[in-house]
Coordinates of C-alpha atoms in Angstrom, one line a residue:
M28 CA 49.3 60.9 15.2
E29 CA 48.8 64.6 15.2
T30 CA 45.7 65.7 12.9
Y31 CA 48.1 67.8 10.8
D32 CA 50.3 65.0 10.2
L33 CA 47.4 62.5 9.5
I34 CA 45.8 64.9 6.9
T35 CA 49.2 65.7 5.0
R36 CA 50.8 62.2 5.3
N37 CA 52.4 61.1 2.2
A38 CA 51.1 64.3 0.4
E39 CA 53.5 65.7 -2.2
E40 CA 52.4 69.1 -2.0
V41 CA 50.3 71.1 0.5
V42 CA 48.7 74.2 -1.2
T43 CA 49.0 76.2 1.4
D44 CA 50.2 74.7 4.6
E45 CA 48.8 77.8 6.6
E46 CA 45.3 77.0 5.1
V47 CA 45.6 73.2 5.7
R48 CA 46.7 74.0 9.2
E49 CA 43.7 76.0 9.9
L50 CA 41.3 73.1 8.8
A51 CA 43.4 70.8 10.9
D52 CA 42.7 73.0 14.1
E53 CA 39.0 72.2 13.8
P54 CA 38.5 69.2 11.0
D55 CA 35.0 68.1 12.2
G56 CA 32.4 69.0 9.7
T57 CA 35.0 70.1 7.1
R58 CA 34.4 68.7 3.6
A59 CA 37.2 67.2 1.5
Y60 CA 36.9 65.6 -2.0
V61 CA 38.4 63.7 -4.8
G62 CA 36.7 63.4 -8.3
Y63 CA 36.8 60.2 -10.2
E64 CA 36.1 60.0 -14.1
P65 CA 34.0 56.5 -14.0
S66 CA 36.3 54.3 -15.8
G67 CA 35.6 50.7 -14.5
V68 CA 37.9 49.0 -12.3
L69 CA 39.9 50.6 -9.5
H70 CA 43.6 50.6 -9.9
L71 CA 46.5 51.6 -7.7
G72 CA 46.3 55.0 -8.8
H73 CA 42.6 55.6 -7.5
L74 CA 43.4 53.6 -4.3
L75 CA 46.4 56.1 -3.5
T76 CA 44.2 59.0 -3.2
A77 CA 41.4 56.7 -1.7
N78 CA 44.2 56.2 1.0
K79 CA 44.2 60.0 1.6
L80 CA 40.5 60.2 1.9
I81 CA 40.5 57.3 4.7
D82 CA 43.0 59.4 6.5
L83 CA 40.9 62.3 6.2
Q84 CA 37.9 60.5 7.6
D85 CA 40.2 59.0 10.3
A86 CA 41.0 62.9 10.9
G87 CA 37.3 63.7 11.5
M88 CA 36.4 65.3 7.9
E89 CA 33.5 64.6 5.9
V90 CA 34.5 63.0 2.5
V91 CA 32.7 63.7 -0.9
V92 CA 33.5 61.5 -3.9
L93 CA 32.6 62.9 -7.3
L94 CA 31.7 60.4 -9.7
A95 CA 32.3 62.6 -12.6
D96 CA 29.8 61.3 -15.3
V97 CA 29.5 64.6 -17.2
H98 CA 33.5 64.8 -17.3
A99 CA 33.5 61.3 -18.6
Y100 CA 30.9 61.9 -21.3
L101 CA 33.1 65.1 -22.6
N102 CA 36.1 62.6 -22.6
G103 CA 34.1 60.4 -24.9
K104 CA 33.7 57.4 -22.4
G105 CA 30.4 56.4 -23.5
T106 CA 26.8 57.2 -22.9
F107 CA 25.5 58.6 -19.7
E108 CA 23.8 55.1 -19.0
E109 CA 27.0 53.2 -19.6
I110 CA 29.2 55.7 -17.6
R111 CA 26.5 55.7 -14.6
E112 CA 26.8 51.8 -14.5
T113 CA 30.4 52.0 -14.4
A114 CA 30.3 54.6 -11.6
E115 CA 28.1 52.5 -9.4
Q116 CA 30.7 49.6 -9.8
M117 CA 33.5 52.2 -8.6
K118 CA 31.2 53.1 -5.7
A119 CA 30.7 49.6 -4.4
Q120 CA 34.6 49.0 -4.9
F121 CA 35.6 52.1 -2.9
I122 CA 33.2 51.2 -0.1
A123 CA 34.8 47.5 0.0
Y124 CA 38.3 49.3 -0.2
G125 CA 37.5 50.5 3.2
L126 CA 35.9 54.2 2.7
D127 CA 33.4 54.8 5.5
E128 CA 29.8 54.4 4.0
D129 CA 28.4 56.4 6.4
N130 CA 30.7 59.3 6.2
T131 CA 31.1 59.4 2.6
E132 CA 29.0 61.2 0.2
F133 CA 28.9 59.9 -3.6
V134 CA 27.6 62.5 -6.0
Y135 CA 27.0 62.5 -9.8
G136 CA 28.4 65.5 -11.5
S137 CA 25.1 65.6 -13.5
E138 CA 23.2 66.3 -10.1
F139 CA 24.5 69.8 -10.2
Q140 CA 26.6 70.5 -13.3
L141 CA 23.6 70.7 -15.7
D142 CA 21.9 73.4 -13.5
E143 CA 21.4 76.9 -14.7
D144 CA 23.5 78.7 -12.1
Y145 CA 26.4 76.3 -12.8
T146 CA 26.1 76.5 -16.7
L147 CA 26.1 80.4 -16.3
D148 CA 29.1 80.4 -13.9
L149 CA 31.0 78.1 -16.5
H150 CA 30.2 80.6 -19.4
E151 CA 31.5 83.2 -17.1
L152 CA 34.9 81.2 -16.9
E153 CA 34.9 80.5 -20.5
L154 CA 34.9 84.2 -21.1
A155 CA 37.7 85.0 -18.4
T156 CA 40.1 82.0 -19.3
T157 CA 42.4 81.9 -22.3
L158 CA 42.4 78.7 -24.5
N159 CA 46.2 78.5 -23.6
R160 CA 45.3 78.7 -19.6
A161 CA 42.7 75.9 -20.1
Q162 CA 44.8 73.6 -22.2
R163 CA 47.9 73.8 -19.8
A164 CA 45.5 72.9 -16.9
M165 CA 44.4 69.9 -18.8
A166 CA 47.7 68.8 -20.2
E167 CA 48.9 66.6 -17.4
I168 CA 45.5 64.9 -17.6
Q169 CA 44.7 64.7 -21.2
G170 CA 48.2 62.9 -22.2
G171 CA 49.2 63.0 -25.9
E172 CA 45.5 63.2 -27.2
T173 CA 44.5 65.9 -29.7
A174 CA 42.9 68.7 -27.8
K175 CA 39.1 69.0 -28.3
V176 CA 36.9 71.8 -27.2
S177 CA 35.3 69.4 -24.7
H178 CA 38.9 68.9 -23.1
V179 CA 39.3 72.7 -22.3
V180 CA 36.0 72.9 -20.6
Y181 CA 36.8 70.0 -18.4
P182 CA 39.2 72.0 -16.0
L183 CA 36.9 74.9 -15.9
M184 CA 34.3 72.5 -14.6
Q185 CA 36.4 71.0 -12.1
T186 CA 37.2 74.5 -10.9
L187 CA 33.5 75.2 -10.2
D188 CA 33.1 71.7 -8.6
I189 CA 35.2 73.0 -5.6
E190 CA 32.5 75.8 -5.0
Y191 CA 29.4 73.7 -5.9
L192 CA 30.2 70.8 -3.6
D193 CA 30.5 73.3 -0.7
L194 CA 34.2 72.0 -0.3
D195 CA 36.9 72.9 2.3
L196 CA 39.6 70.9 0.7
A197 CA 40.3 69.7 -2.6
V198 CA 42.5 66.5 -3.1
G199 CA 44.0 64.8 -6.1
G200 CA 47.1 63.4 -7.6
L201 CA 50.1 65.7 -8.6
D202 CA 48.8 65.6 -12.1
Q203 CA 45.8 67.6 -10.7
R204 CA 47.9 70.5 -9.6
K205 CA 47.4 72.9 -12.6
V206 CA 43.7 72.5 -12.2
H207 CA 43.6 73.3 -8.6
M208 CA 46.0 76.3 -9.4
L209 CA 43.6 77.3 -11.9
A210 CA 40.6 77.2 -9.5
R211 CA 42.8 79.3 -7.1
E212 CA 43.1 82.1 -9.6
E213 CA 39.6 82.0 -10.9
L214 CA 37.0 81.3 -8.2
P215 CA 37.6 84.7 -6.4
E216 CA 36.8 86.4 -9.8
L217 CA 33.4 84.9 -9.5
G218 CA 33.2 86.1 -5.8
Y219 CA 33.9 82.4 -4.3
D220 CA 36.6 81.6 -1.6
V221 CA 39.9 80.0 -2.6
R222 CA 40.2 76.5 -1.2
P223 CA 43.4 74.6 -0.1
A224 CA 44.4 71.3 -1.9
L225 CA 46.7 68.3 -1.2
H226 CA 48.4 66.4 -4.0
T227 CA 49.3 63.0 -3.8
P228 CA 52.3 61.4 -5.3
I229 CA 52.7 59.7 -8.7
V230 CA 53.9 56.2 -8.5
A231 CA 56.4 55.1 -11.0
D232 CA 55.9 52.5 -13.8
L233 CA 56.2 49.0 -12.1
T234 CA 58.5 47.3 -14.3
S235 CA 60.9 50.2 -15.0
G236 CA 60.9 52.7 -12.1
E237 CA 60.4 55.6 -15.0
G238 CA 57.6 57.9 -15.7
K239 CA 53.9 57.0 -14.3
M240 CA 52.4 53.9 -13.4
S241 CA 49.2 53.9 -15.8
S242 CA 46.3 51.4 -16.7
S243 CA 46.8 52.6 -20.2
E244 CA 50.4 52.1 -20.7
G245 CA 52.7 49.7 -18.9
V246 CA 51.6 47.4 -15.9
T247 CA 49.4 48.3 -13.0
I248 CA 47.6 46.4 -10.4
S249 CA 43.9 46.5 -10.4
M250 CA 41.0 45.2 -8.2
E251 CA 40.4 42.9 -11.2
D252 CA 44.0 40.9 -10.6
S253 CA 43.6 37.5 -8.9
T254 CA 46.3 36.8 -6.2
E255 CA 48.4 35.1 -8.8
E256 CA 48.4 37.9 -11.2
L257 CA 49.2 40.3 -8.7
E258 CA 52.0 38.2 -7.4
E259 CA 53.5 37.9 -10.9
K260 CA 53.2 41.7 -11.5
V261 CA 55.0 42.4 -8.2
N262 CA 57.7 39.6 -8.6
S263 CA 58.6 41.1 -12.0
A264 CA 58.5 44.8 -10.6
F265 CA 61.8 46.9 -10.8
C266 CA 63.3 46.9 -7.4
P267 CA 67.0 48.0 -6.9
P268 CA 68.6 47.6 -3.6
T269 CA 68.0 51.3 -2.9
R270 CA 65.3 53.6 -2.2
D271 CA 67.2 56.3 -4.6
P272 CA 68.4 54.7 -7.8
E273 CA 70.4 57.2 -10.0
G274 CA 68.9 59.1 -12.8
D275 CA 65.3 59.7 -13.0
L276 CA 64.4 56.2 -11.8
E277 CA 62.4 55.4 -8.7
N278 CA 61.9 52.5 -6.7
P279 CA 58.0 51.2 -7.1
V280 CA 58.1 48.4 -4.9
L281 CA 59.1 51.1 -2.1
E282 CA 56.7 53.5 -3.3
L283 CA 54.0 50.9 -2.9
F284 CA 55.0 50.1 0.6
E285 CA 55.3 53.6 1.6
Y286 CA 52.0 54.9 -0.1
H287 CA 49.6 51.8 0.1
V288 CA 50.8 49.4 2.5
F289 CA 52.1 51.4 5.6
P290 CA 49.1 53.9 5.9
R291 CA 46.7 50.8 6.2
F292 CA 48.5 48.3 8.4
D293 CA 50.2 49.0 11.8
E294 CA 52.6 46.3 11.3
I295 CA 54.4 44.6 8.5
V296 CA 55.7 41.2 8.9
V297 CA 58.4 39.9 6.4
E298 CA 58.2 35.8 6.7
R299 CA 61.5 34.2 6.3
P300 CA 62.9 30.8 7.1
E301 CA 65.1 30.6 10.1
E302 CA 68.2 29.6 7.9
Y303 CA 67.7 33.3 6.2
G304 CA 67.3 35.1 9.5
G305 CA 63.8 34.4 10.3
D306 CA 61.0 36.9 10.1
L307 CA 61.4 40.9 10.0
T308 CA 58.8 42.9 11.6
Y309 CA 58.3 46.6 10.6
D310 CA 56.2 49.5 12.2
D311 CA 57.3 52.1 9.8
Y312 CA 58.4 52.7 6.3
E313 CA 61.8 54.2 6.8
T314 CA 63.2 50.9 8.9
L315 CA 62.0 48.9 6.0
A316 CA 63.7 51.0 3.1
A317 CA 66.9 51.3 5.2
D318 CA 67.1 47.4 5.7
L319 CA 66.4 47.0 1.8
E320 CA 69.3 49.3 1.2
S321 CA 71.8 48.1 3.6
G322 CA 71.0 44.4 2.6
D323 CA 69.3 43.1 5.5
L324 CA 66.2 42.7 3.5
H325 CA 66.4 41.1 0.1
P326 CA 64.4 42.4 -2.8
A327 CA 62.6 39.2 -3.2
D328 CA 61.6 39.1 0.4
A329 CA 60.4 42.8 0.0
K330 CA 58.2 41.7 -3.2
G331 CA 56.8 38.5 -1.7
T332 CA 55.5 40.6 1.5
L333 CA 54.5 43.6 -0.7
A334 CA 52.0 41.1 -2.9
T335 CA 50.7 39.6 0.4
Y336 CA 49.8 43.0 1.8
L337 CA 48.3 44.4 -1.5
D338 CA 46.4 41.4 -2.0
E339 CA 44.8 41.7 1.5
L340 CA 43.8 45.3 0.5
I341 CA 42.1 44.6 -2.9
A342 CA 40.8 41.3 -2.2
P343 CA 37.2 42.6 -0.9
G344 CA 36.9 44.9 -3.9
R345 CA 37.9 41.9 -5.9
E346 CA 35.1 39.9 -4.3
K347 CA 32.6 42.9 -4.8
L348 CA 33.5 43.0 -8.6
R349 CA 32.7 39.3 -8.8
E350 CA 29.3 39.8 -7.2
I351 CA 28.4 42.5 -9.5
R352 CA 29.3 40.6 -12.6
S353 CA 27.8 37.2 -11.5

């Protein structure tokens, strides 16, 4: 796969294409990051961006994972001691999932976000940014919570993180788009360079195909799930025999194949008895999706196969959690 195609694979949005193509021309030594608010157990939302980080490592980029302890504190997630303990668990899970430990720099936000230069730049942004603009940037992440002062400082800090981590590329889910756009607007005002961004898709709710798969609402799959729990969740997932259900619905089973399974496996085997046509083998997502739509692949067989491959992906992290907790 060409370097640009690997870097942008499964990206919902590239900002801007020209800037990312320049990075793809000489990826060695360039630095990309995702910031994660320490929240305990990794789930499929975390792992979607982790898949992208693995792609970037394969493309030759250096990867920075920001364990955003100060952000978590501002969001009321506990004391710094509690948050850092959670962050260390997340770090172990990311490595178990497949991030190259030797090529991944894990950084606590508190390592640089409390320094004088950072604080003064933050105050400069506070002076330059309207309350409405900061709230708009945080709205997708904050959800329906009542806004606090800490919530509007949060996206301003994310803007500065891109500069202070010496990054060439920012990566995040599509819900981070407004924050990255704020960074592109405001960093030049401080004399800093604009950086490109990649946004990964938001996977639909597993049981309904609506909205967003979330660990706080509805059903998601996490590294805590046993094989049996994972199979139960996948088998109950919404999976119409088409990749494009009508209305605002999505097919989360197909989305999980596209964004989680195919990026990590060269070949997918659907095991079936000979009386039902025997095994099916796929080396690309489009063929599998087309077979589901045509009826050559039954939704039940698709779900069973998805559960098998997802379980293989999260099993090392599940085992690492058990070690940590024992």
